[in-house]
């Protein structure tokens, strides 16, 4: 199971541009490079606490971000190495899925544009910011999956926390929103710096 934004899709710069463009509408200051460097070393919950956006406005902000992202989805690309990694996993018989707070439309368009759509068995979209573990638990129940045979791959501390709550192995990626330093503090089972390292982890697991 994979997170989407920042894990498979390189949405970082587009996301920042959209967030800064919406700053005036939602009453917060645009972020600069110094701000981003600081935020990368905070947990997902700390970022929400320190944001200047009212908790009431956050769902509306996220809705606007996803809608604006849809307008630029055709320009987005996956991080280098995912094509080969995902195709290899599929050839080996793994079932692949995406769990994301982004919209299914955005994810489907992106995967189709980048010749990845046929590799995935399911897309679970629109999950709450801190509710991914509930989606994972539901997938386990509905499909009678064995948690010991599942891996969740994500780029944020909330992805690690969600997988740990569901007792699923978690692989954190070093190229996404959160820095390797803060990700390590949340004790993922593995931290990788390139998609193909995921294949090495599975090879070692037998």
PDB file of N, CA and C in Angstrom, residues 9-11 14 68-78 106 109-110 113-114:
ATOM      1  N   UNK A   9       3.946  10.430  -6.312  1.00  0.00           N
ATOM      2  CA  UNK A   9       3.850  11.634  -7.144  1.00  0.00           C
ATOM      3  C   UNK A   9       4.698  12.773  -6.577  1.00  0.00           C
ATOM      4  N   UNK A  10       5.469  13.400  -7.433  1.00  0.00           N
ATOM      5  CA  UNK A  10       6.295  14.538  -7.037  1.00  0.00           C
ATOM      6  C   UNK A  10       5.427  15.797  -7.095  1.00  0.00           C
ATOM      7  N   UNK A  11       4.664  16.027  -6.027  1.00  0.00           N
ATOM      8  CA  UNK A  11       3.721  17.140  -5.978  1.00  0.00           C
ATOM      9  C   UNK A  11       4.210  18.292  -5.102  1.00  0.00           C
ATOM     10  N   UNK A  14       4.427  21.984  -6.647  1.00  0.00           N
ATOM     11  CA  UNK A  14       3.076  22.394  -7.054  1.00  0.00           C
ATOM     12  C   UNK A  14       2.211  22.650  -5.828  1.00  0.00           C
ATOM     13  N   UNK A  68      -7.364  22.708  -6.964  1.00  0.00           N
ATOM     14  CA  UNK A  68      -6.349  23.413  -7.747  1.00  0.00           C
ATOM     15  C   UNK A  68      -5.321  22.440  -8.309  1.00  0.00           C
ATOM     16  N   UNK A  69      -5.006  21.414  -7.531  1.00  0.00           N
ATOM     17  CA  UNK A  69      -4.054  20.405  -7.989  1.00  0.00           C
ATOM     18  C   UNK A  69      -4.576  19.701  -9.235  1.00  0.00           C
ATOM     19  N   UNK A  70      -5.891  19.497  -9.289  1.00  0.00           N
ATOM     20  CA  UNK A  70      -6.503  18.849 -10.440  1.00  0.00           C
ATOM     21  C   UNK A  70      -6.216  19.616 -11.732  1.00  0.00           C
ATOM     22  N   UNK A  71      -6.128  20.943 -11.646  1.00  0.00           N
ATOM     23  CA  UNK A  71      -5.878  21.769 -12.825  1.00  0.00           C
ATOM     24  C   UNK A  71      -4.457  21.609 -13.354  1.00  0.00           C
ATOM     25  N   UNK A  72      -3.548  21.132 -12.490  1.00  0.00           N
ATOM     26  CA  UNK A  72      -2.146  20.999 -12.883  1.00  0.00           C
ATOM     27  C   UNK A  72      -1.680  19.540 -12.917  1.00  0.00           C
ATOM     28  N   UNK A  73      -2.615  18.621 -12.757  1.00  0.00           N
ATOM     29  CA  UNK A  73      -2.259  17.202 -12.627  1.00  0.00           C
ATOM     30  C   UNK A  73      -1.539  16.667 -13.853  1.00  0.00           C
ATOM     31  N   UNK A  74      -1.847  17.226 -15.032  1.00  0.00           N
ATOM     32  CA  UNK A  74      -1.226  16.729 -16.264  1.00  0.00           C
ATOM     33  C   UNK A  74       0.274  17.008 -16.315  1.00  0.00           C
ATOM     34  N   UNK A  75       0.745  17.942 -15.493  1.00  0.00           N
ATOM     35  CA  UNK A  75       2.169  18.310 -15.499  1.00  0.00           C
ATOM     36  C   UNK A  75       2.993  17.512 -14.490  1.00  0.00           C
ATOM     37  N   UNK A  76       2.340  16.740 -13.643  1.00  0.00           N
ATOM     38  CA  UNK A  76       3.046  16.069 -12.550  1.00  0.00           C
ATOM     39  C   UNK A  76       3.611  14.721 -12.975  1.00  0.00           C
ATOM     40  N   UNK A  77       4.734  14.366 -12.379  1.00  0.00           N
ATOM     41  CA  UNK A  77       5.432  13.129 -12.706  1.00  0.00           C
ATOM     42  C   UNK A  77       5.732  12.323 -11.443  1.00  0.00           C
ATOM     43  N   UNK A  78       5.922  11.016 -11.588  1.00  0.00           N
ATOM     44  CA  UNK A  78       6.349  10.208 -10.436  1.00  0.00           C
ATOM     45  C   UNK A  78       7.827  10.420 -10.159  1.00  0.00           C
ATOM     46  N   UNK A 106      -7.878  12.791  -9.120  1.00  0.00           N
ATOM     47  CA  UNK A 106      -6.496  13.246  -9.303  1.00  0.00           C
ATOM     48  C   UNK A 106      -5.541  12.067  -9.437  1.00  0.00           C
ATOM     49  N   UNK A 109      -6.098  10.129 -12.825  1.00  0.00           N
ATOM     50  CA  UNK A 109      -5.551  10.874 -13.970  1.00  0.00           C
ATOM     51  C   UNK A 109      -4.034  10.791 -13.983  1.00  0.00           C
ATOM     52  N   UNK A 110      -3.434  11.000 -12.816  1.00  0.00           N
ATOM     53  CA  UNK A 110      -1.970  10.948 -12.721  1.00  0.00           C
ATOM     54  C   UNK A 110      -1.436   9.574 -13.134  1.00  0.00           C
ATOM     55  N   UNK A 113      -1.831   9.074 -16.879  1.00  0.00           N
ATOM     56  CA  UNK A 113      -0.879   9.890 -17.652  1.00  0.00           C
ATOM     57  C   UNK A 113       0.524   9.314 -17.630  1.00  0.00           C
ATOM     58  N   UNK A 114       0.854   8.598 -16.560  1.00  0.00           N
ATOM     59  CA  UNK A 114       2.223   8.105 -16.382  1.00  0.00           C
ATOM     60  C   UNK A 114       2.340   6.586 -16.524  1.00  0.00           C
TER      61      UNK A 114
END
